[in-house]
Coordinates of C-alpha atoms and ligand atoms in Angstrom, one line a residue:
X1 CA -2.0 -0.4 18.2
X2 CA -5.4 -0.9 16.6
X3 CA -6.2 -4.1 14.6
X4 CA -9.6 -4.4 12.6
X5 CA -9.5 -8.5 13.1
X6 CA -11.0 -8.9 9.9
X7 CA -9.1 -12.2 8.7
X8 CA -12.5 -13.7 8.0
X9 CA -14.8 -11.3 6.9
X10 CA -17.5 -13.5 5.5
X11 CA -20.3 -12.2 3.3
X12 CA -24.3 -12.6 4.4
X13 CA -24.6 -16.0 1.4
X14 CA -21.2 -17.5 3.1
X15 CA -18.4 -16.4 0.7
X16 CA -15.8 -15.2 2.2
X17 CA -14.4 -11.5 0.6
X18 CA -11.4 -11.3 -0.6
X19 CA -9.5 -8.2 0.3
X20 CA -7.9 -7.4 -2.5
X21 CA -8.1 -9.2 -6.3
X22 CA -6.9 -7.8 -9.9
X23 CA -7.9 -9.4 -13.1
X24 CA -6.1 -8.9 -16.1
X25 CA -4.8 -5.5 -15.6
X26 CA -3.2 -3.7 -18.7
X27 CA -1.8 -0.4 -18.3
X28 CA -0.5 1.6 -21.5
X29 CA 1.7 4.9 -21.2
X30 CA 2.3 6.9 -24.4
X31 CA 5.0 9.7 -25.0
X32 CA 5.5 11.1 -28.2
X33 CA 5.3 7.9 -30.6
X34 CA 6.4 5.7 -28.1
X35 CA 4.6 3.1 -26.0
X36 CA 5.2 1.4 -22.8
X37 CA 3.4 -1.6 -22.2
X38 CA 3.7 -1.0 -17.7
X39 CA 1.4 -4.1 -17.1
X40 CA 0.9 -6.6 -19.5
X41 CA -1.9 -9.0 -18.0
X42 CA -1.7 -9.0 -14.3
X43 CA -3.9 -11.2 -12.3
X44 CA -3.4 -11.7 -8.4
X45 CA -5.1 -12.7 -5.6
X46 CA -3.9 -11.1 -1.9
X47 CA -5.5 -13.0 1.1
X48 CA -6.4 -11.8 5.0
X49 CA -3.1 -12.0 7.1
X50 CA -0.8 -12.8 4.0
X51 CA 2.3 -10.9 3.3
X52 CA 3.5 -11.1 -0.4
X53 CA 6.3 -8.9 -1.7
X54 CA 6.5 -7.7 -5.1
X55 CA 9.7 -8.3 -6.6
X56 CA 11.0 -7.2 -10.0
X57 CA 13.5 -4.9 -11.9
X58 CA 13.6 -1.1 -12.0
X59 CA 10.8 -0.1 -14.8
X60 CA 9.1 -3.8 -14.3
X61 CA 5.7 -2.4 -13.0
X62 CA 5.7 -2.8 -9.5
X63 CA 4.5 1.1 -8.7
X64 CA 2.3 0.7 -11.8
X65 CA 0.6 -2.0 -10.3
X66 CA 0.2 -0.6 -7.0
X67 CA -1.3 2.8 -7.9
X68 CA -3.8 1.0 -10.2
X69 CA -4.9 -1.8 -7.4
X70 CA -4.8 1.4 -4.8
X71 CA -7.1 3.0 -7.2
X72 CA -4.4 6.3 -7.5
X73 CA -4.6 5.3 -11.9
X74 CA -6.3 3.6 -13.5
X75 CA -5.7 0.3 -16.0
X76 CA -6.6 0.9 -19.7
X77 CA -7.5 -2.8 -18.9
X78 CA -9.3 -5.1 -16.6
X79 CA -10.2 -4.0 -13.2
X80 CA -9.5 -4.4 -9.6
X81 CA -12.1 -5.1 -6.5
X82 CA -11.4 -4.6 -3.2
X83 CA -13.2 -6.2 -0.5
X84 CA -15.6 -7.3 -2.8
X85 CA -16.5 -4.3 -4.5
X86 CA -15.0 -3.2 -7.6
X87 CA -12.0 -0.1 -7.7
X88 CA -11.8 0.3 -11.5
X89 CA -13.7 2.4 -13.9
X90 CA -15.7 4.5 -11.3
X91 CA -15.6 8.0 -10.3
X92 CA -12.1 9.2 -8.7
X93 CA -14.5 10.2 -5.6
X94 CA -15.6 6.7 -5.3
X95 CA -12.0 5.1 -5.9
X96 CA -11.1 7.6 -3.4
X97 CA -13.6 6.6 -1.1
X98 CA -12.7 3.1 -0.9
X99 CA -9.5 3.8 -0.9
X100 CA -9.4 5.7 2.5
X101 CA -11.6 3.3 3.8
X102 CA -10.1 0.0 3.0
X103 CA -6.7 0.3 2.3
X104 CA -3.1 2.1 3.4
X105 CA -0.9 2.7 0.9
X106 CA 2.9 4.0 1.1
X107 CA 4.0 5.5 -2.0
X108 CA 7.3 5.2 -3.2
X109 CA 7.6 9.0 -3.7
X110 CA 6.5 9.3 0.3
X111 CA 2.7 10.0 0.9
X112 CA 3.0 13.2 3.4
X113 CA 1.5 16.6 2.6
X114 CA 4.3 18.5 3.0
X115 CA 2.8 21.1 4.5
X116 CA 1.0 19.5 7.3
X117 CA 3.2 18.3 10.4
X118 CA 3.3 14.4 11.3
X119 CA 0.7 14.6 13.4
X120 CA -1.7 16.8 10.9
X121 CA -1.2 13.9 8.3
X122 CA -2.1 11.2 10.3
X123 CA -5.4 13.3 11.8
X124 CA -6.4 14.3 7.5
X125 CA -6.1 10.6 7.1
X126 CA -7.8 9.4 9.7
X127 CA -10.4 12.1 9.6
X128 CA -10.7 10.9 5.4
X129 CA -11.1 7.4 6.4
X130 CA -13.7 8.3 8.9
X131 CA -11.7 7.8 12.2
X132 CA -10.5 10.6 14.7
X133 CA -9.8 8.8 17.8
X134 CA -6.9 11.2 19.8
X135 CA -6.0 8.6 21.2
X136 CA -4.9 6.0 18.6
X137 CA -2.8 8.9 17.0
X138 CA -0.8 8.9 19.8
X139 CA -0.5 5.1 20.0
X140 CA 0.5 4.9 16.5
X141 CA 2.9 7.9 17.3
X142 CA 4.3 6.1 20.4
X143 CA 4.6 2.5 18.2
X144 CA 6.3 3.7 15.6
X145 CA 8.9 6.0 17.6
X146 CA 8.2 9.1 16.3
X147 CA 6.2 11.0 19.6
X148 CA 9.2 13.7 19.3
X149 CA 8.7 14.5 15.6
X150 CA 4.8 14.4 15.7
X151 CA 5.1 18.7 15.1
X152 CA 7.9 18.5 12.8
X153 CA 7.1 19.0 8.9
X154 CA 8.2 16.1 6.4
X155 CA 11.3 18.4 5.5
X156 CA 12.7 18.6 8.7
X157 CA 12.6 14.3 8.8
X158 CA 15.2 12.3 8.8
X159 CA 15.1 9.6 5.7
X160 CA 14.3 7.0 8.3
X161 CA 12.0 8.9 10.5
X162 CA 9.9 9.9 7.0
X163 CA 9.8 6.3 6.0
X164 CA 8.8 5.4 9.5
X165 CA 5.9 9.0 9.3
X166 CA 5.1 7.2 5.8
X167 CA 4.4 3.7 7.6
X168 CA 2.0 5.5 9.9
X169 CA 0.3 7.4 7.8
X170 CA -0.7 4.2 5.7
X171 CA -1.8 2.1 9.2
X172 CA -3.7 5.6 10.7
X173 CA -6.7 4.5 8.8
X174 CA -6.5 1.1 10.4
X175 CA -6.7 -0.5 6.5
X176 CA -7.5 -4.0 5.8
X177 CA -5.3 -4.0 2.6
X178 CA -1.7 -2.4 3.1
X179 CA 0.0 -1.7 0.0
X180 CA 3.7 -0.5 0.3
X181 CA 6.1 0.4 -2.6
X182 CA 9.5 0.0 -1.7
X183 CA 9.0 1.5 2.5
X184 CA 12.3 0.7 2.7
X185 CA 14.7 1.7 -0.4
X186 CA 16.2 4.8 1.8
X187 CA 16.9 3.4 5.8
X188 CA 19.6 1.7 7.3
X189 CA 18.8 -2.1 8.6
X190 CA 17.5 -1.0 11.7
X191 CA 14.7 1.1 10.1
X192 CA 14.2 -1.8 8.1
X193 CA 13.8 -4.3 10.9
X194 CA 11.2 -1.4 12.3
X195 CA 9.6 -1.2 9.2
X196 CA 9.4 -4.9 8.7
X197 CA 8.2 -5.9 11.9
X198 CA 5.5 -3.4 11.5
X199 CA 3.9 -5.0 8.6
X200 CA 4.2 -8.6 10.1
X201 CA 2.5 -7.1 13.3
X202 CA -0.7 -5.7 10.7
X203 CA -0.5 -9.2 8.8
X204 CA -0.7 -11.3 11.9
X205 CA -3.9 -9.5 12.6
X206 CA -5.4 -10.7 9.5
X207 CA -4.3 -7.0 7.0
X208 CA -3.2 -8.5 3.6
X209 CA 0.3 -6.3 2.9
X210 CA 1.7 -6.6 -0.4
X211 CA 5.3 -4.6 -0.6
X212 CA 7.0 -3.7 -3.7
X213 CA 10.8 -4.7 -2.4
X214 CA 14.6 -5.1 -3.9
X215 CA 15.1 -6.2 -0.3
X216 CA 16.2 -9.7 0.1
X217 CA 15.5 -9.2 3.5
X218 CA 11.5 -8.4 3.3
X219 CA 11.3 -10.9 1.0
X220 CA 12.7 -14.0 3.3
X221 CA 9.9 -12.5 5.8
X222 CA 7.5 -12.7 3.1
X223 CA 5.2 -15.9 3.3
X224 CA 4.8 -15.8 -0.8
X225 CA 6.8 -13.6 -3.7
X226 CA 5.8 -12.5 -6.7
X227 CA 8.0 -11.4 -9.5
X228 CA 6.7 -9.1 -12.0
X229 CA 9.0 -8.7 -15.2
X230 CA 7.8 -6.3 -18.0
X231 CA 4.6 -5.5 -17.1
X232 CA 4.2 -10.0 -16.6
X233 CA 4.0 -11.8 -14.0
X234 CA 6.3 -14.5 -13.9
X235 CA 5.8 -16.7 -10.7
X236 CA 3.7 -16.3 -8.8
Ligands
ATP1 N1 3.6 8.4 -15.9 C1 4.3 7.7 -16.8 N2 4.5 8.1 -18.1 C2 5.2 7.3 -18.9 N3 5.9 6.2 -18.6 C3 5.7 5.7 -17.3 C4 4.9 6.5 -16.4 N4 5.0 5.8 -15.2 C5 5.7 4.7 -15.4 N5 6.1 4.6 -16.7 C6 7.0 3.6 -17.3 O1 6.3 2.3 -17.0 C7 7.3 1.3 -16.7 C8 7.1 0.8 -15.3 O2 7.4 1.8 -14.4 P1 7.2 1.6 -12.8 O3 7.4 2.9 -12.2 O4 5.9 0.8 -12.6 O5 8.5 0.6 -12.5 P2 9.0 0.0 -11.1 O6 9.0 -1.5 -11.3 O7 8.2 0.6 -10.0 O8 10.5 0.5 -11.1 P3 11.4 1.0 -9.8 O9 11.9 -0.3 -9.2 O10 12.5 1.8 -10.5 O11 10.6 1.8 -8.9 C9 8.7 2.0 -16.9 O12 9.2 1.8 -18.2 C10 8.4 3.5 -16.7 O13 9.3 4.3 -17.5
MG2 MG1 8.7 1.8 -8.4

């Protein structure tokens, strides 16, 4: 599998860059006369090769917080960089734009074009993020087990094999910031172990993962947790 080996990138005046940081993010959704207050003030730091899971109720903010560091919405306050260079409050072209070329993200709600087989996904993302090396498709195809489904269509996947499709689609484009919401809410434990060992595999060669999680068992594999409670972060 590819690895970018970018656990010390290290800017020109010595500083080293910081894959992924969020400062003060508020994030407001209205609906009729009501309010929800999704992210109240969240601040976090993710470093090279550090695995942190995300932990919190249903409705606490975890996909909330993920779509706005991912640059898929954006916070009605603060702002995001990654890699150094600010996400927030530009054009969706540029979010997009850094976004396919810094980081993988698996979205709770699956991240295949449904009508696109495995293998077309993984060649539109890598051909968005500015890769399209035939090889490495199949290597990531072959890694991750899914060489027989690679023509199949996302509807004709098993719930494992799409998480598993999902996974690949986010580490085609070779990110240096993974950011997974709950990649394994729907497969049995030995998806999860697959799944699991996956993102260890990325963080040991220096990607930053943060996963949104209910699962105990990510989070004992985690090396740090944070919870998020109401739109707050409570430990951190
Ligand atoms: N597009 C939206 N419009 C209105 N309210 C929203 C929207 N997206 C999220 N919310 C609300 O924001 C809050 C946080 O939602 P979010 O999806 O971030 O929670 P979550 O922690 O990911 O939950 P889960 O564990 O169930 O996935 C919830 O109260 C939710 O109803
Ligand atoms: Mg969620």
């Amino acid at each position: 599998m590819p690895t970018n080996g970018n656990s010390c990138q290290i800017r020109s005046n010595g500083a080293e860059v910081r894959p992924l940081e969020a400062f003060e993010l508020y994030r407001f959704f209205h609906r009729g006369d009501d309010e929800t207050a999704a992210l109240r003030g969240v601040s976090l730091r993710l470093l090279a090769g550090e695995f942190v899971a995300l932990m919190g109720p249903s409705g606490s903010g975890k996909s909330t917080l993920l779509a706005c560091l991912a640059g898929l919405d954006e916070p009605d306050g603060g702002h995001v960089e990654v890699m150094g260079q600010r996400m927030s409050r530009r054009s969706e072209a540029a979010r997009a734009a850094l976004r396919a070329r810094h980081i993988g993200m698996l979205m709770q709600t699956g991240n295949l074009f449904d009508h696109l087989t495995v293998e077309a996904n993984i060649k539109l993302q890598m051909s968005l993020s500015g890769q399209s090396n035939r090889q490495s498709i199949e290597q990531l195809l072959a890694v991750i087990g899914l060489t027989r489904q690679r023509q199949a269509y996302p509807s004709q996947l098993s719930g494992g094999e799409a998480a598993r499709a999902g996974l690949a689609l986010a580490l085609s484009s070779n990110p240096q910031v993974l950011l997974a919401d709950e990649p394994t809410a729907e497969v049995d434990a030995t998806t999860e172990a697959t799944i699991l060992n996956h993102l260890m595999e990325r963080c040991r060669a220096g990607v930053a993962v943060l996963v949104a999680t209910h699962s105990e068992v990510i989070a004992t594999h985690a090396d740090r947790r944070i919870s998020i409670q109401d739109g707050r972060i409570t430990y951190v």
